[in-house]
Amino acid sequence: MDLRAKLALLADAAKYDASCASSGTEKRDSRQGGLGSTEGMGICHAYAPDGRCISLLKVLLTNACVFDCAYCINRATSNVARARFTVAELVKLTLAFYRRNYIEGLFLSSGIIRSPDYTMEQLIRVARTLREEHGFLGYIHLKTIPEAAPELLAEAGRWADRLSINVELPQVASLKRLAPEKDLPAIGGAMQQLAGRIAEAKEARRTARRAAPPRFAPAGQSTQMIVGADDSDDRRILGKGAELYEKYGLRRVYYSGYSPIPEASSLLPPAPPPLLREHRLYQADWLLRFYGFGTEEILAGGEGGMLDLEIDPKLAWALKHRADFPVDLNSAPRELLLRVPGLGARNVERIVAARQEGRVRLADLARLRVPLRKVAPFLLAPDHRAAPGLLDSPRLRAMLTTPGGFGAQARPRQLSLFS
Amino acid sequence: MRRPEAPQPAGAAAAEAFSVALEGCADFAAWRLAARRLLAAGIPPESVEWRTPEDPPGLFGGRPPPEAEGPPLPVPRDFVEMAELAIRHADRERFALLYALLWDSQTRPGLLRTPTEPRMARLAGMARAVRRDAHKMHAFLRFREIGTPEGPRSVAWFEPEHHIVEAEAGFFVRRFAILRWSILTPRRCAHWDGAALAFTPGARRADAPAEDAAEDLWRTYFASIFNPARLKPDAMRAEMPKKYWKNLPEAAVIPELMQGAEGRVRVMLGQEFRAPRRRQKAEGD
Ligand code: SF4
């Protein structure tokens, strides 16, 4: 098979992994030698017609796999053609793309061949060759095989910026049914190991006297959960996410709506991917991490353990907590402003700054490009008082639901919220 | 600096016309120096004309401001950061807007810290546009490699909206210090020879190479990483507006990807389940 055909097959097989981030690693640049730089902010070098960011060369080393995960196009019993890159081919492709400014780096994953250790070794070889032989300073994300030996995980973190292990399904029962060879305790154990080493390296960097203490995955670890392949509700998914953030200090949990694949297993729903649900989960995740919400608070905005699909989770929460509003634009503490639907964290900071210089009016918010229609019912300002009864009106929800809002709101959040 | 309690004698500096001729289109240091001189001399914004090499010869013909500088201006750091960005904006009024803000802040100390004030909001919008332009340049600029007698050279053609080439050349030096490259744009070009940066006047698209051998592989990658079951062209266009497409090698395949998407998904959703094949053996090398 020629390189182009391999690339087509092994990129196609990698596209179900939602991760695309290339941010949050240490700063590096090539003025003292080497090729490449990382400056904190990730860069999306292109967008595919699915609206997703293309930041890294995201491919599998091979799509052959001894496991048989039902949701995966590469599972052992699928009829797809198989291919495998050589280390030299992957290195050459990564460098050729990088030099032309197509990508920020490499995201390398793989089906499991022979054994977890063997597979992990192959992934590491690619990263090591890039770093050691070619002085590559761009971003490297390696998928980690949880069952691989601890020494291999340790070496992976030396070369990679980010490591990830996908939990894929939020409950053991689903994992048993759909990915029988995957072992949740092993996944947890490996995440724990990575978390320990990441924290250690971070501490060493903080206290280092000499230059360059040993590095370990400076951009941390992330994971992915598939949404809609099993019957897990949003409570279970968000709960699992919150648990992972807390236990292992993950940088990011990705939610990936189960997408139909060619050669699908009959265990799975032949349905379009639940994009809107995925989007709401990202919004909820954001509220958890940056807006001071708790999981149960967010879920209280919906019904029966599911988020409200029609409106965003902050608005859903506010509509069920109307007694907490309106809040005064000029006297409310930051934490309360963060709970106002339509006010983002950045604008809350700007409002707090502007308050130092005088009263802030609703008209001022328009200049900060705040959606006035959305915030108005929940705010009190010198030039604004919501119509009496509006906040308690059963019609408020309908009024705030943008006409044709489905399409506009279904934009995947991971693009703009790039960690 | 002259305090507002000491107003200018009417009819002196105020009535006279001044003209500041800046040598670069995005030269923050030169603007700041001129602004300090103008402020020290008590010259109000409406008496100043700001000119760059891009402007046609002035009608106004004022004289340059007096050279006495006055003390450094204490301004908030955020304002300086925004001003440095806004100076690169293509808007002809950028220098005047900044000077007017500085002038008014003498009598209204909180002004430069008030993001909701209309002119401050306009300034923030300009800074945002410049930042976005820079970000898109980092993202969408594509090098093509050519052979030269001195070895390979990477050449890119890019069309920024604002005057950002000088400011952003550093990004490409930090990333590609090991290469020799040229970035050609309509207004300004940057060249890196492995040791030093040089700038030259604008170029034409035809001055850049027309193709590169790696582009075919890149298009293959772009087409394969796209998931037709998630087609969302509006989200793509919001982040990668069509105006950039003509200089993006991968954009050529977008129309066919979109056309083919629906059919591919229908096949996936309606497919008969084929009998799974036998488990493959663990593969060797
Ligand atoms: S381990 Fe499972 S999810 Fe990973 S490639 Fe193999 S079949 Fe797919």
XYZ file of C-alpha atoms and ligand atoms in Angstrom:
712
model
C 0.000 0.000 0.000
C 1.459 3.412 -0.845
C 1.893 6.173 1.696
C -1.113 8.085 0.493
C -3.447 5.108 0.779
C -2.135 4.360 4.263
C -2.612 7.943 5.308
C -6.201 7.887 4.052
C -6.995 4.717 5.982
C -5.170 5.534 9.205
C -6.461 9.098 9.442
C -9.985 7.908 8.734
C -9.636 5.404 11.584
C -8.404 8.116 13.972
C -11.144 10.654 13.392
C -13.493 9.318 16.056
C -11.220 10.633 18.757
C -12.463 14.113 19.565
C -9.285 15.451 21.101
C -7.574 18.111 19.046
C -5.945 20.331 21.648
C -2.364 21.460 21.214
C -2.319 23.959 24.045
C -1.150 24.197 27.589
C 2.294 22.721 27.279
C 5.651 24.251 28.230
C 7.095 27.017 26.040
C 9.680 25.938 23.505
C 11.191 27.512 20.451
C 13.769 26.718 17.826
C 16.144 29.647 18.107
C 18.689 27.490 19.901
C 18.256 24.648 17.388
C 15.612 22.115 16.518
C 12.398 22.585 14.617
C 9.208 23.983 16.028
C 7.693 25.917 18.881
C 4.912 25.798 21.426
C 3.675 29.034 22.922
C 0.858 28.025 25.182
C -2.028 28.705 22.891
C -3.085 25.911 20.569
C -3.554 26.709 16.913
C -6.198 25.266 14.635
C -4.528 25.153 11.251
C -7.657 24.199 9.375
C -11.275 23.273 9.887
C -12.905 20.305 8.216
C -16.474 20.593 6.890
C -17.587 18.953 10.152
C -16.553 22.197 11.839
C -13.829 20.520 13.839
C -10.429 21.961 14.408
C -7.455 20.371 12.687
C -4.478 21.097 14.835
C -2.474 17.895 14.842
C -1.693 15.137 12.413
C -4.061 12.670 14.069
C -3.444 9.143 12.876
C -3.143 5.588 14.047
C 0.119 3.725 13.834
C -2.006 0.773 12.739
C -5.723 0.080 12.578
C -5.178 -3.605 13.242
C -6.373 -4.514 16.724
C -6.719 -7.640 18.791
C -9.515 -6.108 20.870
C -13.104 -6.147 19.749
C -14.749 -2.968 21.003
C -18.178 -2.846 19.363
C -18.211 0.932 18.760
C -14.826 0.963 17.052
C -14.170 0.737 13.358
C -10.862 -0.995 14.043
C -12.189 -3.826 16.175
C -10.863 -7.292 15.460
C -14.050 -8.498 13.766
C -14.574 -5.496 11.493
C -14.105 -5.995 7.765
C -12.041 -2.878 7.089
C -8.731 -3.055 5.261
C -5.731 -2.898 7.579
C -2.541 -0.930 7.283
C 0.424 0.063 9.342
C 2.833 2.974 9.148
C 6.518 2.411 9.667
C 8.191 4.643 12.220
C 10.162 6.305 9.421
C 6.997 7.074 7.437
C 5.295 8.704 10.405
C 8.340 10.773 11.229
C 8.667 11.931 7.645
C 4.993 12.848 7.348
C 4.967 14.755 10.623
C 8.045 16.780 9.675
C 6.836 17.455 6.125
C 3.484 18.744 7.390
C 5.031 20.709 10.212
C 7.587 22.484 8.018
C 4.793 23.725 5.774
C 2.830 25.038 8.740
C -0.080 22.603 8.295
C 0.006 21.300 11.862
C 1.106 21.904 15.452
C 2.373 18.373 15.827
C 1.367 14.746 16.058
C -1.422 12.898 17.844
C -0.542 9.244 17.588
C -2.784 6.425 18.633
C -2.967 2.784 17.662
C -4.889 -0.429 17.668
C -3.363 -2.998 19.961
C -1.113 -5.401 18.130
C 0.708 -8.362 19.632
C 0.730 -7.011 23.165
C 0.118 -3.764 25.016
C 3.855 -3.412 25.694
C 4.791 -3.982 22.081
C 2.244 -1.444 20.884
C 3.293 1.156 23.419
C 6.928 0.673 22.445
C 6.092 1.391 18.822
C 4.296 4.630 19.716
C 7.199 5.698 21.893
C 9.684 5.003 19.119
C 7.961 7.482 16.848
C 7.972 10.197 19.498
C 11.550 9.506 20.523
C 12.794 9.569 16.939
C 11.090 12.888 16.333
C 12.543 14.432 19.455
C 16.015 12.922 19.511
C 16.956 12.496 15.886
C 15.147 15.472 14.417
C 15.081 17.917 17.296
C 11.331 18.217 16.898
C 9.906 20.786 19.319
C 6.264 20.736 18.181
C 3.420 19.179 20.125
C 3.134 15.438 20.631
C 0.097 13.690 22.053
C 0.446 9.959 22.597
C -2.373 7.596 23.284
C -1.427 5.452 26.231
C -2.160 1.766 26.411
C -3.316 1.250 30.003
C -2.006 -2.291 30.287
C 1.510 -1.326 29.189
C 4.382 -1.613 31.663
C 5.028 1.334 34.023
C 8.512 1.946 32.537
C 6.888 2.444 29.157
C 4.384 4.924 30.517
C 7.277 6.736 32.150
C 9.149 6.953 28.884
C 6.084 8.076 26.944
C 5.803 11.095 29.219
C 9.379 12.093 28.517
C 8.673 12.658 24.849
C 5.011 13.561 24.817
C 3.327 16.814 25.765
C 0.064 15.094 26.488
C -0.923 11.537 27.241
C -4.423 10.186 27.120
C -6.304 7.053 27.985
C -9.901 6.929 26.870
C -12.409 5.585 29.371
C -14.899 5.524 26.444
C -17.912 4.400 28.484
C -18.944 5.804 31.848
C -20.127 2.554 33.412
C -18.613 -0.843 33.933
C -21.666 -2.685 32.646
C -21.501 -0.963 29.249
C -17.812 -1.481 29.000
C -18.326 -5.204 29.689
C -20.953 -5.417 26.995
C -19.349 -3.238 24.322
C -15.626 -3.431 25.023
C -15.203 -6.751 26.817
C -11.405 -6.722 26.772
C -11.108 -3.262 28.298
C -10.426 -3.244 31.946
C -11.707 -0.287 33.928
C -9.510 -0.879 36.993
C -6.445 -1.060 34.726
C -7.477 2.237 33.135
C -7.869 3.838 36.548
C -4.525 2.450 37.664
C -2.736 3.839 34.615
C -4.401 7.239 35.002
C -3.298 7.242 38.604
C 0.291 6.501 37.596
C 0.275 9.269 35.016
C -1.284 11.709 37.461
C 1.458 10.953 39.983
C 4.256 11.458 37.491
C 2.707 14.603 36.043
C 2.414 16.135 39.495
C 5.959 15.102 40.386
C 7.442 16.642 37.260
C 5.472 19.811 37.827
C 6.751 20.085 41.345
C 10.309 19.394 40.179
C 9.981 22.200 37.626
C 8.738 24.551 40.261
C 11.565 23.886 42.677
C 14.367 23.149 40.173
C 17.664 24.905 40.842
C 19.305 23.800 37.641
C 17.841 24.027 34.161
C 15.690 21.291 32.663
C 14.488 18.950 35.398
C 13.076 15.703 33.964
C 9.885 16.430 32.088
C 6.711 14.426 32.048
C 3.708 15.252 29.856
C 3.680 18.982 30.626
C 0.265 19.347 28.964
C -1.174 16.736 31.324
C -3.571 13.936 30.520
C -7.018 13.838 29.007
C -9.672 11.266 28.234
C -12.725 10.731 26.089
C -16.195 9.375 26.747
C -18.507 8.243 24.013
C -22.006 9.641 24.301
C -25.004 7.730 23.006
C -23.454 4.314 22.457
C -24.942 2.952 25.677
C -27.848 3.953 27.906
C -25.843 6.128 30.305
C -27.677 9.323 31.141
C -26.058 12.740 31.464
C -25.876 12.396 35.238
C -23.696 9.335 34.875
C -21.519 10.947 32.206
C -21.022 14.244 34.017
C -20.559 12.425 37.314
C -17.869 10.253 35.797
C -16.246 13.323 34.267
C -16.239 15.184 37.585
C -14.786 12.132 39.291
C -11.980 11.914 36.730
C -11.148 15.603 37.004
C -10.950 15.281 40.719
C -9.156 11.968 41.075
C -6.592 12.295 38.333
C -6.377 16.028 37.736
C -7.289 15.619 34.071
C -6.868 18.632 31.848
C -9.803 17.757 29.687
C -12.612 15.280 29.340
C -13.819 15.034 25.761
C -17.348 13.969 24.982
C -17.735 12.317 21.635
C -21.221 11.666 20.310
C -21.284 8.123 19.028
C -20.944 8.402 15.307
C -22.095 5.692 12.946
C -19.190 3.880 11.385
C -18.920 1.755 8.301
C -19.105 -1.912 9.274
C -20.940 -1.071 12.486
C -21.737 -3.689 15.090
C -25.392 -4.613 15.566
C -25.021 -3.825 19.283
C -25.074 -0.131 18.483
C -27.745 2.316 17.419
C -27.671 3.117 13.685
C -28.422 6.764 14.380
C -26.823 10.066 13.511
C -24.424 11.265 16.213
C -26.178 13.104 19.080
C -24.406 16.381 18.343
C -26.668 18.599 20.376
C -26.404 16.401 23.443
C -22.646 16.370 23.059
C -22.681 20.172 22.844
C -24.739 20.493 26.037
C -22.324 18.193 27.838
C -19.408 20.403 26.834
C -21.278 23.450 28.111
C -22.023 21.665 31.375
C -18.399 20.601 31.694
C -17.403 24.236 31.229
C -19.758 25.363 33.994
C -18.258 22.732 36.269
C -14.723 23.861 35.695
C -14.915 27.608 35.321
C -18.203 28.864 36.695
C -18.355 27.308 40.137
C -21.315 25.023 39.444
C -21.673 21.550 40.945
C -22.815 18.531 38.927
C -26.141 18.259 40.711
C -26.831 21.945 40.287
C -26.325 21.644 36.563
C -28.495 18.571 36.350
C -31.232 20.329 38.299
C -31.687 22.458 35.183
C -32.879 19.408 33.249
C -35.165 16.473 33.982
C -34.509 12.945 35.146
C -30.751 13.037 34.915
C -30.666 14.529 31.417
C -29.695 18.062 30.464
C -32.216 20.254 28.732
C -31.441 19.936 25.028
C -33.344 23.019 23.979
C -31.519 25.601 26.069
C -28.017 25.877 27.436
C -27.445 24.473 30.937
C -26.837 27.839 32.602
C -30.089 29.236 31.331
C -31.833 25.998 32.285
C -30.473 26.299 35.803
C -31.482 29.964 36.073
C -35.025 29.305 34.898
C -35.420 26.833 37.722
C -33.902 29.217 40.257
C -35.755 32.380 39.410
C -35.969 33.398 43.041
C -32.195 34.030 42.971
C -32.711 36.757 40.370
C -32.557 39.533 39.372
C -29.032 40.314 40.499
C -27.736 43.851 40.650
C -25.174 44.521 37.955
C -23.374 46.998 40.198
C -23.360 45.251 43.540
C -23.555 41.514 42.899
C -20.399 39.588 43.740
C -18.480 38.007 40.906
C -19.806 34.485 41.704
C -23.365 35.649 41.197
C -22.610 37.478 37.968
C -21.074 34.261 36.681
C -24.463 32.628 37.128
C -26.322 35.103 34.942
C -27.290 33.459 31.637
C -25.485 35.189 28.786
C -22.640 36.578 30.896
C -19.346 34.858 30.121
C -16.378 34.748 32.466
C -14.405 37.328 30.435
C -17.218 39.814 30.443
C -17.779 39.327 34.144
C -14.157 40.408 34.635
C -14.711 43.452 32.428
C -17.841 44.400 34.332
C -16.012 44.123 37.635
C -13.273 46.387 36.204
C -15.748 48.921 34.863
C -17.561 49.061 38.220
C -14.452 50.597 39.758
C -14.857 53.590 37.494
C -18.556 54.194 37.859
C -21.996 52.650 37.582
C -22.367 50.080 34.850
C -25.510 50.288 32.781
C -27.242 47.753 30.612
C -26.350 49.897 27.596
C -22.680 49.425 28.487
C -23.073 45.683 28.194
C -24.064 46.025 24.561
C -20.583 47.362 23.882
C -19.120 44.261 25.469
C -21.185 42.286 22.971
C -23.290 40.716 25.675
C -26.608 39.309 24.356
C -28.915 41.855 25.985
C -32.134 40.004 25.307
C -30.811 37.044 27.225
C -29.313 38.815 30.242
C -31.957 41.500 30.676
C -34.560 39.474 32.601
C -31.943 38.433 35.141
C -30.294 41.791 35.829
C -30.987 45.022 37.615
C -29.150 48.092 36.342
C -29.484 51.866 36.737
C -31.097 52.064 33.292
C -32.970 48.816 33.492
C -35.586 47.043 35.494
C -37.272 44.005 33.973
C -40.993 44.320 33.328
C -42.895 43.362 36.483
C -43.725 39.690 36.549
C -41.465 38.853 33.618
C -39.079 36.816 35.688
C -41.902 34.695 37.045
C -43.763 34.433 33.796
C -44.240 30.946 32.391
C -43.609 32.521 28.988
C -40.058 33.566 29.818
C -38.549 30.350 28.579
C -40.322 30.566 25.241
C -39.273 34.191 24.884
C -35.647 33.348 25.439
C -35.523 30.382 23.126
C -34.061 31.786 19.986
C -36.170 31.156 16.930
C -34.502 28.423 14.941
C -32.014 28.268 17.753
C -31.371 24.596 17.304
C -28.983 25.021 14.424
C -27.279 28.066 15.854
C -26.792 26.497 19.257
C -25.685 23.114 18.020
C -22.261 24.419 17.187
C -19.795 22.158 18.835
C -18.315 23.863 21.797
C -14.942 22.204 21.692
C -13.912 24.502 18.866
C -14.084 27.738 20.682
C -13.406 26.346 24.098
C -10.143 24.781 23.176
C -8.444 24.155 26.524
C 3.172 66.267 31.556
C 1.071 69.354 31.335
C -1.917 69.110 33.583
C -5.330 70.210 32.424
C -5.406 72.898 35.147
C -2.939 74.774 32.976
C -4.981 75.185 29.793
C -3.349 76.411 26.640
C -3.632 80.099 25.884
C -6.462 80.329 23.405
C -5.341 80.815 19.838
C -1.810 79.522 20.431
C -1.079 75.837 19.846
C -4.756 74.945 19.798
C -5.659 76.748 16.618
C -2.605 75.726 14.695
C -2.508 72.595 12.548
C 0.043 69.894 13.213
C 0.949 66.943 11.123
C 2.722 63.803 12.294
C 4.371 61.822 9.526
C 4.971 58.259 10.722
C 7.442 56.228 8.755
C 5.769 52.863 9.339
C 2.131 51.826 9.218
C 2.314 50.059 12.558
C 5.089 51.808 14.419
C 3.959 52.020 18.003
C 7.149 53.592 19.342
C 6.944 56.426 16.810
C 3.294 57.060 17.625
C 4.030 57.103 21.353
C 6.873 59.554 20.942
C 4.716 61.874 18.850
C 1.841 61.580 21.312
C 4.102 62.570 24.191
C 5.347 65.607 22.340
C 1.848 66.657 21.390
C 0.600 66.259 24.925
C 3.555 68.150 26.353
C 2.796 71.008 24.003
C -0.893 70.901 24.879
C -2.005 70.289 21.316
C -5.581 68.963 21.207
C -6.552 65.968 19.031
C -8.585 68.027 16.578
C -5.453 69.963 15.566
C -3.448 66.900 14.614
C -3.281 65.029 11.369
C -1.655 61.576 11.462
C -0.027 60.332 8.296
C 1.650 57.126 7.156
C 3.458 56.294 3.906
C 0.175 54.764 2.706
C -1.712 58.048 2.814
C -1.944 60.345 -0.194
C -0.155 63.693 0.217
C -1.938 65.762 2.859
C -4.284 68.664 2.203
C -3.708 69.939 5.628
C 0.037 70.522 5.617
C 0.486 71.200 9.313
C 3.910 71.466 10.869
C 5.457 68.719 12.982
C 4.931 68.937 16.740
C 7.589 70.613 18.885
C 10.246 68.197 20.051
C 10.044 68.690 23.797
C 8.862 65.416 25.207
C 7.490 65.790 28.691
C 7.644 63.085 31.331
C 6.584 59.481 30.634
C 2.836 58.970 30.713
C 1.419 56.771 33.400
C -1.193 54.719 31.568
C -2.690 51.358 32.519
C -0.794 48.386 31.171
C -3.944 46.964 29.543
C -4.317 50.163 27.585
C -0.737 49.947 26.327
C -1.269 46.358 25.273
C -4.430 47.246 23.401
C -2.814 50.282 21.819
C 0.133 48.250 20.577
C -2.296 45.940 18.819
C -4.674 48.630 17.565
C -1.781 50.525 15.948
C -1.557 47.642 13.453
C -5.199 47.962 12.441
C -5.972 49.023 8.877
C -8.360 51.707 10.127
C -6.952 55.115 9.133
C -8.280 56.667 12.322
C -6.298 54.432 14.663
C -3.652 57.009 15.607
C -6.170 59.762 16.130
C -8.438 57.557 18.235
C -5.582 56.610 20.527
C -4.380 60.152 20.892
C -7.887 61.416 21.634
C -8.224 58.822 24.396
C -4.906 59.806 25.862
C -5.833 63.484 25.708
C -9.179 62.982 27.388
C -7.695 60.756 30.060
C -5.860 63.851 31.343
C -9.151 65.278 32.525
C -10.906 61.968 33.111
C -8.454 59.706 34.933
C -10.607 56.541 34.908
C -11.241 56.671 31.159
C -8.543 54.230 30.099
C -9.826 51.723 32.641
C -13.419 51.823 31.461
C -13.988 49.067 28.896
C -17.604 50.125 28.466
C -16.822 53.673 27.270
C -17.685 53.826 23.535
C -14.203 54.748 22.258
C -12.567 52.243 24.590
C -14.956 49.618 23.234
C -13.956 50.617 19.712
C -10.296 50.315 20.630
C -10.927 46.884 22.126
C -12.662 45.883 18.897
C -9.655 46.986 16.864
C -7.256 45.127 19.124
C -9.457 42.056 18.860
C -9.470 42.254 15.059
C -5.687 42.519 14.944
C -5.264 39.634 17.349
C -7.591 37.537 15.241
C -5.734 38.468 12.070
C -2.445 37.433 13.680
C -3.947 34.199 14.889
C -5.255 33.422 11.413
C -1.843 34.169 9.974
C -0.203 31.698 12.366
C -2.875 29.186 11.431
C -3.510 29.562 7.721
C -0.191 30.579 6.268
C 1.184 27.718 4.160
C 4.782 27.335 3.106
C 5.807 25.855 -0.209
C 9.339 24.559 -0.564
C 11.516 25.428 -3.515
C 15.067 24.577 -4.425
C 17.520 27.472 -4.697
C 21.264 27.500 -5.337
C 21.743 28.004 -1.582
C 19.505 25.053 -0.701
C 15.784 24.703 0.000
C 13.710 27.736 0.833
C 10.166 27.906 2.207
C 7.984 30.573 0.654
C 4.469 31.563 1.678
C 1.905 33.907 0.214
C -0.539 35.345 2.726
C -3.020 38.226 2.708
C -3.427 39.721 6.164
C -6.084 42.344 6.741
C -3.995 44.534 8.999
C -0.384 45.691 9.281
C 0.860 42.633 11.128
C 3.781 41.236 9.123
C 6.528 42.895 11.194
C 4.893 42.028 14.476
C 4.208 38.407 13.580
C 7.473 37.586 11.824
C 8.874 36.686 15.226
C 6.402 33.856 15.600
C 7.743 32.246 12.425
C 11.344 32.820 13.484
C 10.715 31.095 16.804
C 9.048 28.195 15.070
C 11.117 27.849 11.927
C 14.514 29.269 12.862
C 16.140 26.251 11.249
C 14.568 26.927 7.833
C 15.195 29.720 5.394
C 11.914 31.329 4.546
C 10.068 34.228 2.996
C 6.578 35.403 3.777
C 5.148 37.443 0.928
C 2.124 39.674 1.391
C 0.624 42.517 -0.625
C 1.926 45.252 1.702
C 5.067 43.909 3.290
C 7.338 40.867 3.048
C 9.502 39.199 5.678
C 12.606 37.124 4.972
C 14.624 34.912 7.275
C 18.029 33.651 6.197
C 18.689 31.517 9.268
C 20.216 34.352 11.265
C 18.461 37.652 10.600
C 15.099 39.040 9.597
C 14.688 41.468 6.736
C 11.627 43.298 5.490
C 10.885 44.403 1.954
C 7.925 46.115 0.279
C 4.834 44.174 -0.835
C 4.856 41.442 -3.456
C 2.405 39.785 -5.808
C 0.867 36.366 -5.493
C 2.637 35.268 -8.656
C 5.970 35.845 -6.897
C 5.286 32.827 -4.668
C 5.564 29.218 -5.863
C 2.358 27.746 -7.251
C 2.527 24.278 -5.679
C 4.287 21.907 -3.365
C 4.737 18.169 -3.516
C 3.374 17.609 0.017
C 0.018 19.232 -0.712
C -1.471 16.135 -2.195
C -0.817 14.195 1.011
C -2.170 17.076 3.062
C -5.400 17.106 1.070
C -5.669 13.358 1.560
C -5.336 13.872 5.289
C -7.869 16.710 5.336
C -10.399 14.602 3.435
C -9.888 11.544 5.640
C -10.058 13.235 9.032
C -13.440 14.760 8.093
C -16.419 12.886 9.517
C -19.340 13.119 7.066
C -21.811 12.136 9.794
C -21.074 15.454 11.513
C -21.337 17.799 8.548
C -21.440 21.396 9.830
C -20.244 23.718 7.127
C -21.354 26.855 8.988
C -19.092 26.046 11.910
C -16.245 25.516 9.471
C -16.863 28.797 7.678
C -17.151 30.724 10.949
C -13.615 29.724 11.885
C -12.107 29.476 8.425
C -13.864 32.180 6.399
C -14.021 31.720 2.671
C -11.689 34.644 2.003
C -8.808 32.451 3.167
C -9.670 29.519 0.960
C -7.905 30.678 -2.154
C -4.552 30.372 -0.395
C -5.276 27.095 1.401
C -4.319 24.027 -0.611
C -6.792 21.834 1.275
C -9.765 24.085 0.565
C -9.923 22.758 -2.991
C -11.501 19.518 -1.797
C -14.132 21.069 0.484
C -16.927 21.186 -2.136
C -16.616 17.530 -3.036
C -16.430 16.493 0.621
C -19.658 18.323 1.345
C -21.416 16.917 -1.691
C -20.431 13.377 -0.897
C -21.225 13.546 2.816
C -24.917 12.796 2.748
C -24.565 9.717 0.617
C -21.813 8.330 2.796
C -23.872 8.765 5.927
C -26.960 7.198 4.377
C -24.931 4.146 3.564
C -23.657 3.943 7.138
C -27.063 4.385 8.720
C -28.880 1.989 6.433
C -26.223 -0.621 6.119
C -27.006 -4.269 6.495
C -24.901 -5.875 9.105
C -22.431 -8.033 7.372
C -21.323 -11.084 9.210
C -18.264 -10.087 11.164
C -15.203 -11.690 9.805
C -13.105 -13.999 11.853
C -11.037 -12.288 14.460
C -7.814 -11.373 12.904
C -4.644 -12.696 14.265
C -2.400 -10.384 16.148
C -0.313 -8.966 13.420
C 3.417 -9.101 13.176
C 5.765 -6.571 11.729
S -8.744 -1.276 21.651
Fe -10.895 -1.131 21.104
S -11.176 1.065 20.742
Fe -8.954 0.692 20.665
S -8.540 0.324 18.494
Fe -8.878 -1.653 19.440
S -11.030 -2.072 19.077
Fe -10.720 0.113 18.745
